[in-house]
Coordinates of C-alpha atoms and ligand atoms in Angstrom, one line a residue:
Chain A
M1 CA 120.0 -38.4 249.8
K2 CA 122.0 -38.5 247.0
N3 CA 125.1 -36.5 246.2
I4 CA 124.4 -34.0 243.7
I5 CA 127.8 -32.5 243.4
E6 CA 131.1 -34.2 243.8
T7 CA 134.3 -32.9 243.2
K8 CA 137.7 -35.1 243.0
D9 CA 141.1 -33.8 243.4
V10 CA 140.4 -30.0 242.4
N11 CA 143.6 -28.3 241.9
V12 CA 143.5 -24.5 240.6
F13 CA 145.8 -22.4 239.5
Y14 CA 146.1 -18.6 238.6
D15 CA 149.3 -18.6 236.3
T16 CA 151.7 -20.2 238.8
N17 CA 149.6 -19.5 242.0
H18 CA 148.3 -22.7 243.3
V19 CA 145.3 -21.5 245.3
L20 CA 143.1 -24.6 245.5
K21 CA 145.0 -27.8 246.8
D22 CA 143.3 -31.4 245.9
I23 CA 139.7 -30.2 247.2
T24 CA 137.5 -33.4 247.4
M25 CA 133.9 -32.9 248.6
D26 CA 130.4 -34.3 248.3
I27 CA 127.2 -32.3 248.6
K28 CA 124.1 -33.8 249.1
E29 CA 120.7 -32.7 247.4
H30 CA 118.3 -30.5 249.0
S31 CA 120.9 -29.1 251.7
V32 CA 122.7 -26.0 252.5
T33 CA 126.2 -26.2 252.4
A34 CA 128.5 -23.2 253.7
F35 CA 132.0 -22.3 252.9
I36 CA 134.0 -20.5 255.5
G37 CA 137.6 -19.3 255.9
P38 CA 139.3 -16.2 255.9
S39 CA 139.5 -14.1 253.1
G40 CA 141.9 -15.2 250.1
C41 CA 141.7 -18.8 251.1
G42 CA 139.9 -20.0 247.7
K43 CA 136.3 -20.3 248.6
S44 CA 135.0 -18.1 245.6
T45 CA 137.5 -19.6 243.3
F46 CA 135.8 -23.0 244.3
I47 CA 132.4 -22.2 244.4
R48 CA 132.7 -20.8 240.7
C49 CA 134.3 -24.0 239.7
L50 CA 131.2 -25.7 240.3
N51 CA 129.4 -23.8 237.2
R52 CA 132.7 -22.8 235.3
M53 CA 132.3 -19.2 236.1
N54 CA 136.1 -19.2 236.1
D55 CA 136.3 -19.9 232.3
Y56 CA 136.3 -16.1 231.5
I57 CA 139.7 -15.5 233.6
E58 CA 142.3 -16.0 231.2
S59 CA 144.9 -17.1 233.7
F60 CA 142.7 -19.6 235.3
S61 CA 143.7 -23.2 235.1
M62 CA 142.0 -26.4 236.8
K63 CA 142.9 -30.0 237.4
G64 CA 140.7 -32.7 238.8
Q65 CA 137.0 -33.4 238.3
V66 CA 133.8 -31.6 239.0
L67 CA 130.5 -34.0 238.9
I68 CA 127.0 -32.6 239.0
D69 CA 124.3 -35.4 238.9
G70 CA 127.6 -37.7 238.2
K71 CA 128.7 -35.8 234.9
D72 CA 132.1 -34.3 234.6
I73 CA 131.2 -30.7 233.7
Y74 CA 134.5 -29.9 232.5
K75 CA 134.4 -32.3 229.6
K76 CA 134.8 -30.9 226.1
K77 CA 131.2 -31.8 225.0
V78 CA 129.7 -30.2 227.9
R79 CA 127.4 -27.1 227.0
V80 CA 128.3 -24.5 229.5
E81 CA 124.9 -22.7 229.0
E82 CA 123.0 -25.8 229.8
L83 CA 125.3 -26.3 233.0
R84 CA 124.7 -22.9 234.4
Q85 CA 120.9 -23.2 233.8
K86 CA 121.0 -26.2 236.2
V87 CA 123.5 -24.5 238.5
G88 CA 122.7 -21.0 239.2
M89 CA 124.5 -18.2 240.9
V90 CA 123.8 -15.2 243.2
F91 CA 126.7 -12.7 243.7
Q92 CA 128.4 -10.6 246.6
K93 CA 126.8 -7.6 245.4
P94 CA 123.3 -7.2 244.0
N95 CA 123.6 -6.9 240.1
P96 CA 120.5 -6.6 238.4
F97 CA 120.4 -5.8 234.7
P98 CA 119.5 -2.0 234.1
K99 CA 115.9 -3.3 232.7
S100 CA 112.7 -3.1 234.4
I101 CA 112.0 -5.5 237.5
F102 CA 109.9 -8.0 235.0
E103 CA 112.5 -8.1 232.5
N104 CA 115.3 -9.2 234.7
V105 CA 113.3 -12.3 235.9
A106 CA 112.2 -13.0 232.5
Y107 CA 115.7 -12.7 231.2
G108 CA 116.8 -16.3 231.7
L109 CA 113.4 -17.4 229.8
H110 CA 114.0 -15.0 226.7
I111 CA 117.6 -16.1 226.4
Q112 CA 116.2 -19.8 226.4
G113 CA 114.3 -18.7 223.4
E114 CA 110.7 -18.9 225.3
T115 CA 108.2 -16.7 223.6
D116 CA 105.0 -17.7 225.4
K117 CA 103.9 -14.8 227.3
Q118 CA 101.8 -16.7 229.3
L119 CA 104.2 -19.0 230.6
I120 CA 106.7 -16.4 231.1
A121 CA 104.5 -14.0 233.2
E122 CA 103.5 -17.1 235.3
R123 CA 107.1 -18.0 236.0
V124 CA 108.0 -14.4 236.8
E125 CA 105.3 -14.2 239.3
K126 CA 106.2 -17.4 240.9
S127 CA 109.7 -16.8 240.9
L128 CA 109.2 -13.5 242.9
H129 CA 106.7 -15.4 245.2
R130 CA 109.4 -17.8 245.9
S131 CA 112.0 -15.1 246.5
A132 CA 109.5 -13.3 248.9
L133 CA 109.4 -10.2 247.0
W134 CA 106.0 -10.5 244.9
K135 CA 104.2 -8.5 247.8
E136 CA 106.7 -5.8 247.4
V137 CA 107.0 -5.3 243.7
K138 CA 103.5 -6.5 242.1
D139 CA 102.2 -3.1 241.4
I140 CA 105.8 -2.1 240.0
L141 CA 106.9 -4.9 237.8
H142 CA 107.8 -2.4 235.0
K143 CA 109.8 0.0 237.2
S144 CA 113.5 -0.1 236.6
A145 CA 115.3 -3.0 238.9
L146 CA 117.8 -0.1 240.1
S147 CA 115.1 1.7 241.8
L148 CA 114.8 -1.1 244.7
S149 CA 116.7 -1.0 247.8
G150 CA 119.8 -3.5 248.0
G151 CA 118.1 -6.1 249.8
Q152 CA 115.2 -6.1 247.5
Q153 CA 117.8 -6.2 244.5
Q154 CA 119.4 -9.1 246.0
R155 CA 116.0 -10.9 246.2
L156 CA 115.3 -10.1 242.5
C157 CA 118.4 -11.6 241.7
I158 CA 117.6 -14.8 243.6
A159 CA 114.1 -14.7 241.8
R160 CA 115.9 -14.4 238.5
T161 CA 117.9 -17.4 239.0
L162 CA 114.9 -19.2 240.2
A163 CA 113.3 -18.5 237.2
V164 CA 115.3 -20.6 235.1
K165 CA 114.4 -23.7 237.3
P166 CA 118.1 -24.6 238.6
S167 CA 118.7 -27.7 240.8
V168 CA 121.7 -26.1 242.5
I169 CA 121.9 -22.4 243.5
L170 CA 125.5 -21.1 244.4
M171 CA 125.5 -17.8 246.8
D172 CA 129.0 -16.0 247.0
E173 CA 128.5 -14.0 250.2
P174 CA 125.0 -13.0 249.0
A175 CA 124.3 -10.9 252.0
S176 CA 127.8 -9.3 253.0
A177 CA 126.5 -5.8 251.1
L178 CA 122.9 -5.7 253.0
D179 CA 121.8 -4.4 256.2
P180 CA 121.0 -6.8 259.1
I181 CA 117.0 -6.5 258.3
S182 CA 117.7 -7.5 254.7
T183 CA 120.2 -10.4 255.9
A184 CA 117.7 -11.9 258.0
K185 CA 115.2 -12.0 255.1
I186 CA 117.9 -13.7 252.7
E187 CA 118.5 -16.4 255.5
E188 CA 114.8 -17.1 255.9
L189 CA 114.3 -17.3 252.1
I190 CA 117.4 -19.8 252.1
L191 CA 115.7 -22.2 254.5
E192 CA 112.6 -22.0 252.6
L193 CA 114.6 -22.7 249.4
K194 CA 116.1 -25.8 250.7
Q195 CA 112.9 -28.1 250.0
H196 CA 113.4 -27.5 246.2
Y197 CA 117.0 -26.6 245.7
T198 CA 120.5 -27.7 246.8
I199 CA 122.4 -24.5 248.1
V200 CA 126.0 -23.6 248.5
I201 CA 126.9 -20.6 250.2
V202 CA 130.0 -18.5 250.7
T203 CA 129.6 -16.6 253.9
H204 CA 132.1 -14.7 256.2
N205 CA 129.8 -14.6 258.8
M206 CA 130.1 -17.5 261.2
Q207 CA 126.5 -17.0 262.9
Q208 CA 125.0 -17.2 259.5
A209 CA 126.9 -20.4 258.6
S210 CA 125.6 -22.1 261.7
R211 CA 122.2 -20.8 261.6
I212 CA 121.3 -21.8 257.9
S213 CA 123.5 -24.7 256.8
D214 CA 123.5 -28.2 257.1
R215 CA 127.2 -28.9 256.4
T216 CA 130.2 -26.7 256.8
A217 CA 133.4 -26.7 255.0
F218 CA 136.2 -24.6 256.3
F219 CA 139.0 -23.8 253.9
Y220 CA 142.5 -22.3 254.9
M221 CA 145.1 -21.2 252.6
G222 CA 143.8 -23.2 249.5
D223 CA 143.3 -26.2 251.4
L224 CA 140.1 -28.1 252.5
I225 CA 140.9 -28.4 256.1
E226 CA 137.7 -29.9 257.3
Y227 CA 134.3 -30.5 256.1
D228 CA 131.5 -32.0 258.5
K229 CA 128.0 -31.5 259.6
T230 CA 127.6 -27.7 260.6
K231 CA 127.0 -28.7 264.4
D232 CA 130.1 -30.8 264.5
I233 CA 132.2 -27.9 263.1
F234 CA 131.0 -25.4 265.6
T235 CA 130.5 -27.4 268.7
N236 CA 133.6 -30.2 268.2
P237 CA 135.8 -29.3 265.5
K238 CA 138.5 -32.0 264.8
K239 CA 141.3 -29.5 263.6
K240 CA 143.0 -26.9 265.4
E241 CA 142.9 -24.5 262.7
T242 CA 139.2 -25.0 262.5
E243 CA 138.7 -24.4 266.4
N244 CA 141.1 -21.2 266.3
Y245 CA 139.2 -19.7 263.0
I246 CA 135.7 -20.2 264.7
S247 CA 136.6 -18.9 267.8
G248 CA 138.1 -15.9 266.6
R249 CA 141.5 -16.6 267.6
F250 CA 143.2 -16.1 264.2
G251 CA 146.5 -14.6 263.0
Chain B
M1 CA 155.3 30.5 252.4
K2 CA 154.8 34.0 250.9
L3 CA 156.5 32.9 247.7
K4 CA 154.2 29.5 247.5
R5 CA 151.0 31.6 247.9
T6 CA 152.0 33.9 245.2
A7 CA 152.8 31.2 242.7
E8 CA 149.3 29.7 243.3
K9 CA 147.7 33.2 242.9
V10 CA 149.7 33.4 239.5
I11 CA 148.6 29.9 238.5
E12 CA 145.2 30.4 239.6
S13 CA 144.9 33.6 237.3
G14 CA 146.3 31.9 234.5
L15 CA 144.0 29.3 234.5
A16 CA 141.1 31.7 234.6
L17 CA 142.8 33.7 231.9
S18 CA 142.9 30.8 229.5
G19 CA 139.3 29.7 230.6
L20 CA 138.5 33.3 229.8
I21 CA 140.4 33.5 226.3
T22 CA 138.4 30.3 225.3
L23 CA 135.1 31.7 226.1
L24 CA 135.8 35.2 224.7
T25 CA 136.8 33.6 221.3
T26 CA 133.3 31.4 221.3
L27 CA 131.4 34.6 221.8
G28 CA 133.5 36.3 219.2
I29 CA 132.9 33.5 216.6
I30 CA 129.0 33.7 217.5
W31 CA 129.2 37.7 217.3
V32 CA 130.6 37.5 214.0
L33 CA 128.4 34.9 212.8
V34 CA 125.4 36.6 214.0
T35 CA 126.1 40.3 213.0
E36 CA 127.3 39.3 209.4
S37 CA 124.2 36.9 209.1
I38 CA 122.1 39.9 210.2
G39 CA 123.7 41.8 207.2
F40 CA 122.7 38.7 204.9
F41 CA 119.4 38.9 206.0
S42 CA 118.6 42.3 205.7
E43 CA 119.0 41.9 201.8
V44 CA 117.4 38.3 201.4
S45 CA 114.0 37.3 203.1
I46 CA 114.5 34.2 205.3
V47 CA 111.5 32.4 203.6
D48 CA 113.8 32.3 200.5
F49 CA 116.6 31.3 202.5
L50 CA 114.7 28.2 203.9
F51 CA 112.3 27.5 201.1
D52 CA 114.1 28.3 197.5
T53 CA 115.4 25.1 196.0
Q54 CA 118.4 26.9 194.4
W55 CA 121.6 28.0 195.8
T56 CA 123.5 30.1 193.1
P57 CA 124.8 33.6 194.9
L58 CA 127.7 33.5 192.6
F59 CA 125.7 33.4 189.5
T60 CA 124.0 36.2 187.5
Q61 CA 120.6 34.6 188.2
K62 CA 121.0 34.6 191.9
H63 CA 119.0 32.2 194.5
Y64 CA 119.6 31.9 198.1
G65 CA 117.9 28.8 199.2
I66 CA 120.0 27.0 201.5
L67 CA 118.0 23.4 200.9
P68 CA 120.7 22.2 198.2
L69 CA 123.4 22.7 200.7
L70 CA 121.4 21.1 203.4
S71 CA 120.5 18.0 201.4
G72 CA 124.2 17.7 200.3
T73 CA 125.2 17.5 203.6
F74 CA 122.1 15.2 204.6
L75 CA 123.1 12.8 201.9
T76 CA 126.9 12.7 202.7
T77 CA 126.2 12.5 206.4
S78 CA 123.6 9.9 206.1
I79 CA 125.9 7.5 203.9
A80 CA 128.8 8.2 206.6
I81 CA 126.6 7.2 209.4
L82 CA 125.2 4.3 207.5
V83 CA 128.6 2.9 207.4
A84 CA 130.0 4.2 210.3
V85 CA 127.5 3.0 213.0
P86 CA 127.2 -0.7 212.5
L87 CA 130.9 -1.0 211.8
G88 CA 131.9 1.2 214.6
V89 CA 129.6 -0.6 217.0
I90 CA 130.3 -4.1 216.0
I91 CA 134.1 -3.4 216.3
A92 CA 133.3 -2.1 220.0
V93 CA 131.5 -5.0 220.9
Y94 CA 134.2 -7.2 219.5
L95 CA 137.1 -5.6 221.3
S96 CA 135.0 -5.3 224.8
E97 CA 133.3 -8.6 224.9
Y98 CA 135.0 -11.2 222.9
A99 CA 138.7 -9.9 222.1
P100 CA 141.4 -11.3 224.5
Y101 CA 142.7 -8.6 226.9
K102 CA 146.1 -8.4 225.0
F103 CA 144.3 -7.9 221.6
R104 CA 142.2 -5.0 222.9
I105 CA 144.7 -3.1 224.2
T106 CA 147.1 -3.6 221.0
V107 CA 144.4 -2.7 218.5
K108 CA 142.3 0.0 220.1
P109 CA 145.2 2.4 219.8
L110 CA 145.7 1.6 216.3
L111 CA 142.3 2.2 215.4
E112 CA 142.7 5.4 217.1
L113 CA 145.5 6.3 215.1
L114 CA 143.1 6.1 212.0
A115 CA 141.5 9.4 213.2
A116 CA 144.8 10.7 213.1
V117 CA 145.3 10.7 209.6
P118 CA 144.9 14.0 207.7
T119 CA 141.3 14.4 206.2
V120 CA 143.0 15.4 203.0
V121 CA 144.6 11.9 202.7
Y122 CA 140.8 10.5 203.1
G123 CA 139.7 13.1 200.4
F124 CA 142.5 12.1 198.0
F125 CA 141.6 8.5 198.6
A126 CA 138.0 9.1 198.0
L127 CA 138.7 11.0 194.8
T128 CA 141.3 8.8 193.2
V129 CA 140.6 5.1 194.6
V130 CA 137.0 4.8 195.8
T131 CA 135.1 6.9 193.0
P132 CA 136.8 5.1 190.3
F133 CA 136.1 1.7 191.7
L134 CA 132.5 2.4 192.4
Q135 CA 132.4 3.7 188.8
S136 CA 133.6 0.3 187.7
F137 CA 130.4 -1.4 188.7
I138 CA 127.6 1.2 189.3
P139 CA 126.3 2.9 186.3
G140 CA 126.0 6.8 186.5
V141 CA 128.6 7.7 189.0
S142 CA 129.8 11.1 188.3
T143 CA 133.5 12.1 189.0
F144 CA 132.3 13.8 192.0
N145 CA 129.6 12.2 193.9
A146 CA 128.2 11.9 197.4
L147 CA 128.4 8.1 197.6
S148 CA 132.4 8.1 197.5
A149 CA 132.6 11.2 200.2
G150 CA 130.0 9.4 202.4
L151 CA 131.7 6.0 202.5
V152 CA 135.2 7.6 203.0
M153 CA 133.8 9.8 205.7
G154 CA 132.1 6.7 207.2
I155 CA 135.4 5.1 207.3
M156 CA 136.8 7.9 208.8
I157 CA 134.7 8.4 211.8
I158 CA 134.6 4.6 212.4
P159 CA 137.3 4.9 215.3
M160 CA 135.3 7.9 216.9
I161 CA 132.2 5.6 217.1
S162 CA 134.1 2.3 218.1
S163 CA 136.3 3.9 220.9
L164 CA 133.7 5.7 222.8
S165 CA 131.4 3.0 222.5
E166 CA 134.1 0.3 223.6
D167 CA 134.7 3.0 226.6
A168 CA 131.1 2.7 227.3
L169 CA 131.0 -0.9 227.2
Q170 CA 134.0 -1.2 229.4
A171 CA 132.8 1.1 232.1
L172 CA 129.8 -1.2 232.5
P173 CA 130.5 -3.4 235.9
K174 CA 131.7 -6.7 235.2
S175 CA 129.4 -8.2 237.5
L176 CA 126.6 -7.4 235.1
R177 CA 127.9 -9.9 232.4
E178 CA 128.8 -12.3 235.4
A179 CA 124.9 -12.2 236.1
S180 CA 124.1 -12.8 232.5
F181 CA 126.7 -15.7 231.9
G182 CA 125.6 -17.2 235.5
M183 CA 122.0 -17.4 234.0
G184 CA 123.2 -19.5 231.1
A185 CA 123.6 -16.8 228.3
T186 CA 125.9 -17.1 225.3
R187 CA 128.6 -14.6 225.0
F188 CA 126.6 -13.1 222.1
Q189 CA 123.4 -12.7 224.2
T190 CA 125.3 -11.4 226.9
A191 CA 126.7 -8.7 224.5
F192 CA 123.7 -7.8 222.8
K193 CA 120.8 -8.2 225.3
V194 CA 122.8 -6.9 228.4
A195 CA 125.9 -5.1 227.5
V196 CA 124.9 -3.1 224.7
P197 CA 121.4 -2.2 226.3
A198 CA 123.2 -0.9 229.4
A199 CA 125.7 1.0 227.3
S200 CA 123.5 2.4 225.2
S201 CA 123.5 6.1 226.3
G202 CA 127.3 6.0 225.8
I203 CA 126.9 4.3 222.4
I204 CA 124.3 6.9 221.2
V205 CA 126.4 9.8 222.6
S206 CA 129.3 8.4 220.3
V207 CA 126.9 8.2 217.5
I208 CA 125.6 11.9 217.8
L209 CA 129.1 13.3 218.1
A210 CA 130.3 11.0 215.0
I211 CA 127.2 12.8 213.2
A212 CA 128.3 16.3 214.4
R213 CA 131.7 15.4 213.0
A214 CA 130.4 14.2 209.8
I215 CA 128.3 17.5 209.3
G216 CA 131.3 19.6 209.9
E217 CA 133.6 17.7 207.7
T218 CA 134.9 19.4 205.1
M219 CA 137.9 18.3 203.3
V220 CA 136.6 14.9 201.9
V221 CA 133.2 16.3 201.0
A222 CA 134.9 19.2 199.1
M223 CA 137.3 17.0 197.4
A224 CA 135.2 14.0 196.6
A225 CA 131.5 15.3 196.6
G226 CA 132.2 18.2 194.3
Q227 CA 130.8 21.8 194.6
Q228 CA 127.6 21.7 192.7
P229 CA 124.8 22.6 195.0
Q230 CA 122.0 20.3 193.9
L231 CA 118.8 19.6 195.6
T232 CA 119.0 15.6 195.1
L233 CA 119.0 12.3 197.0
D234 CA 120.8 10.5 194.6
P235 CA 124.2 9.5 195.8
R236 CA 125.7 9.2 192.5
E237 CA 125.6 12.8 191.7
G238 CA 128.0 15.5 192.8
V239 CA 126.5 18.0 195.7
E240 CA 127.9 20.5 197.6
T241 CA 127.8 20.6 201.6
I242 CA 127.5 23.5 203.7
T243 CA 131.0 23.4 204.7
A244 CA 132.3 22.7 201.1
Y245 CA 130.6 25.9 200.0
I246 CA 132.2 27.9 202.9
V247 CA 135.3 26.8 201.6
Q248 CA 134.8 27.5 198.1
V249 CA 133.8 31.0 198.9
S250 CA 136.6 31.6 201.4
L251 CA 139.1 30.4 198.9
G252 CA 137.8 32.1 195.9
D253 CA 137.9 35.8 194.7
V254 CA 134.5 37.2 196.2
P255 CA 135.0 40.6 197.4
H256 CA 134.9 41.1 201.5
G257 CA 131.7 42.8 202.4
S258 CA 129.5 41.7 199.4
L259 CA 126.1 40.0 199.7
A260 CA 128.0 36.9 198.0
Y261 CA 130.3 37.1 200.7
K262 CA 127.9 37.3 203.6
T263 CA 126.4 33.9 202.3
I264 CA 129.2 32.0 203.9
F265 CA 128.2 33.4 207.4
A266 CA 124.4 32.5 206.8
A267 CA 125.4 28.9 206.0
G268 CA 127.9 29.1 208.8
I269 CA 125.2 29.8 211.3
T270 CA 123.1 27.2 209.8
L271 CA 126.0 24.5 210.3
F272 CA 126.5 26.0 213.7
A273 CA 122.9 25.7 214.8
F274 CA 123.0 21.9 214.0
T275 CA 126.3 20.9 215.5
F276 CA 125.3 23.1 218.7
L277 CA 122.0 21.3 218.8
L278 CA 124.0 17.9 218.6
N279 CA 126.4 18.6 221.1
N280 CA 123.6 19.7 223.6
I281 CA 121.6 16.4 223.0
S282 CA 124.9 14.5 223.7
Y283 CA 125.7 16.6 226.5
W284 CA 122.1 16.1 228.0
L285 CA 122.5 12.2 227.7
K286 CA 125.8 12.1 229.2
K287 CA 124.6 13.5 232.1
K288 CA 121.6 11.4 232.6
Y289 CA 123.6 8.3 231.9
Q290 CA 126.0 9.3 234.7
E291 CA 123.0 10.1 237.0
K292 CA 121.8 6.6 236.6
Y293 CA 125.0 4.9 237.8
E294 CA 125.9 6.8 240.7
Ligands
ADP301 N1 141.1 -13.3 239.0 C1 141.9 -13.7 239.5 N2 143.5 -13.6 239.2 C2 144.3 -14.1 239.9 N3 144.3 -14.6 241.1 C3 143.1 -14.4 241.6 C4 142.0 -14.0 241.1 N4 141.0 -14.6 241.8 C5 141.3 -14.9 243.0 N5 142.6 -14.8 243.0 C6 143.7 -15.4 244.0 O1 143.2 -16.6 244.5 C7 143.1 -16.7 245.9 C8 141.9 -17.0 246.3 O2 141.1 -16.0 246.0 P1 139.2 -16.3 246.5 O3 138.9 -17.5 245.6 O4 138.8 -15.0 245.8 O5 139.3 -16.4 247.9 P2 138.2 -16.0 249.0 O6 136.8 -15.7 248.1 O7 137.9 -17.1 249.8 O8 138.5 -14.5 249.7 C9 143.4 -15.3 246.5 O9 144.9 -15.5 246.7 C10 143.6 -14.5 245.2 O10 144.4 -13.5 245.1
MG302 MG1 135.4 -14.3 248.1

């Protein structure tokens, strides 16, 4: 399978603070890639480099290249709005808009200028099916999204992202604010979504990484220490730091 | 130990006392307004007060219809709001959603300073700068006119709307904007399709408070809109607002206790009813809004 994401020598600074060092990584299409590592090691910063979500941070600067489908997304002429339709994102805390459930999922189409009501309704339904939320919300589509439970809200955020038909979905600790049952549902969902999308997920939960991902990248203090098949990372790590981290012996 | 407890008691009763004084003052004001108005309405029928189209208590041919004062207040307030709401909201959106952090924290206090300019300065500005300017290209603008007073009052309350609306926008969680950007929305779409609707109750509260402020504003309208109670919606004409009328009578030589004197209380209670209502609406909205986000 082809590489949909390639990064080359990515270095990130917040002012003078050098938080990512020479990160080079390829990510294959229709795979699940997990980023693990201790808090503050740069996982969120890196995943946000993949759809330029760091653009709004004034102190942020980056060197190196991020290629999506072979195209450098940090080139001047790239339209960042188009990029993000292709590379969607789900955040740590569920963040639905204070609008109706329907409006939340339809938002991405609205901002693209879509006015065909039929098409929007179909896409909303399909996205909610895909995010395994349809059964629970089909009769309350016009209720506020804020009335849903945390786990439902997060699946709604996933549906909202699916509705714009991305190829890649970035997830930054999508289950860390959820209870175990909701977490299990999200994990199940990720495995389903893999057939149609490329998924990159940050997680601090090692079991989660081993359950759902094909490849795992271990970050430590801004360095990409090891990146390999998940099975190999967890059973046969090549670096001392990785072994220490996954076995919980970590200072 | 004992001293500390005594000190605490003293502070506690001090606080209770100041609360009590505020409450008593408010009650006192309402009491005076109500009793004096009862005096007024025992001599003038409430039907005349509400439906007569002339307000001439100081003339020989006396009429006591509040409508001209209400229309004057309505006219100047509407003009002010038409100016202040769009500009205030645009400034708030710009500062909150577009401006770099440094620019925002420099400009916001400067804007708030506008609110600290004495209103008599605004009144003078309306009368001596804005009115002649308007007269230079709009035919039929009187020396005293609702338009000039309304426009300047609008400028005066912009900071109130922009500042409170900006607070409401800034109080939104950052994650809301990230969600929108993350789906490929532009800054403009994020500002107007997500941030403004999500902060709408806060923005509406700022507008209501601004309306209350415009209704209660006295100096600008007394100086620039004039003192002729007229039932008109023509902004080029001079009008008198409720507040301007109260000033006129208070400063004039109307004998205390006369019916003419009591008119200011009837006018005052009308004004009070409006601002009281607006304050309650904004309070209610604020409460509803807080519940939603907690
Ligand atoms: N907006 C920011 N401004 C300045 N420094 C930041 C910002 N976000 C993250 N950092 C710093 O960058 C480093 C990496 O953070 P982050 O990418 O959030 O790590 P992780 O997601 O692995 O916990 C940390 O040292 C953090 O303090
Ligand atoms: Mg993080």
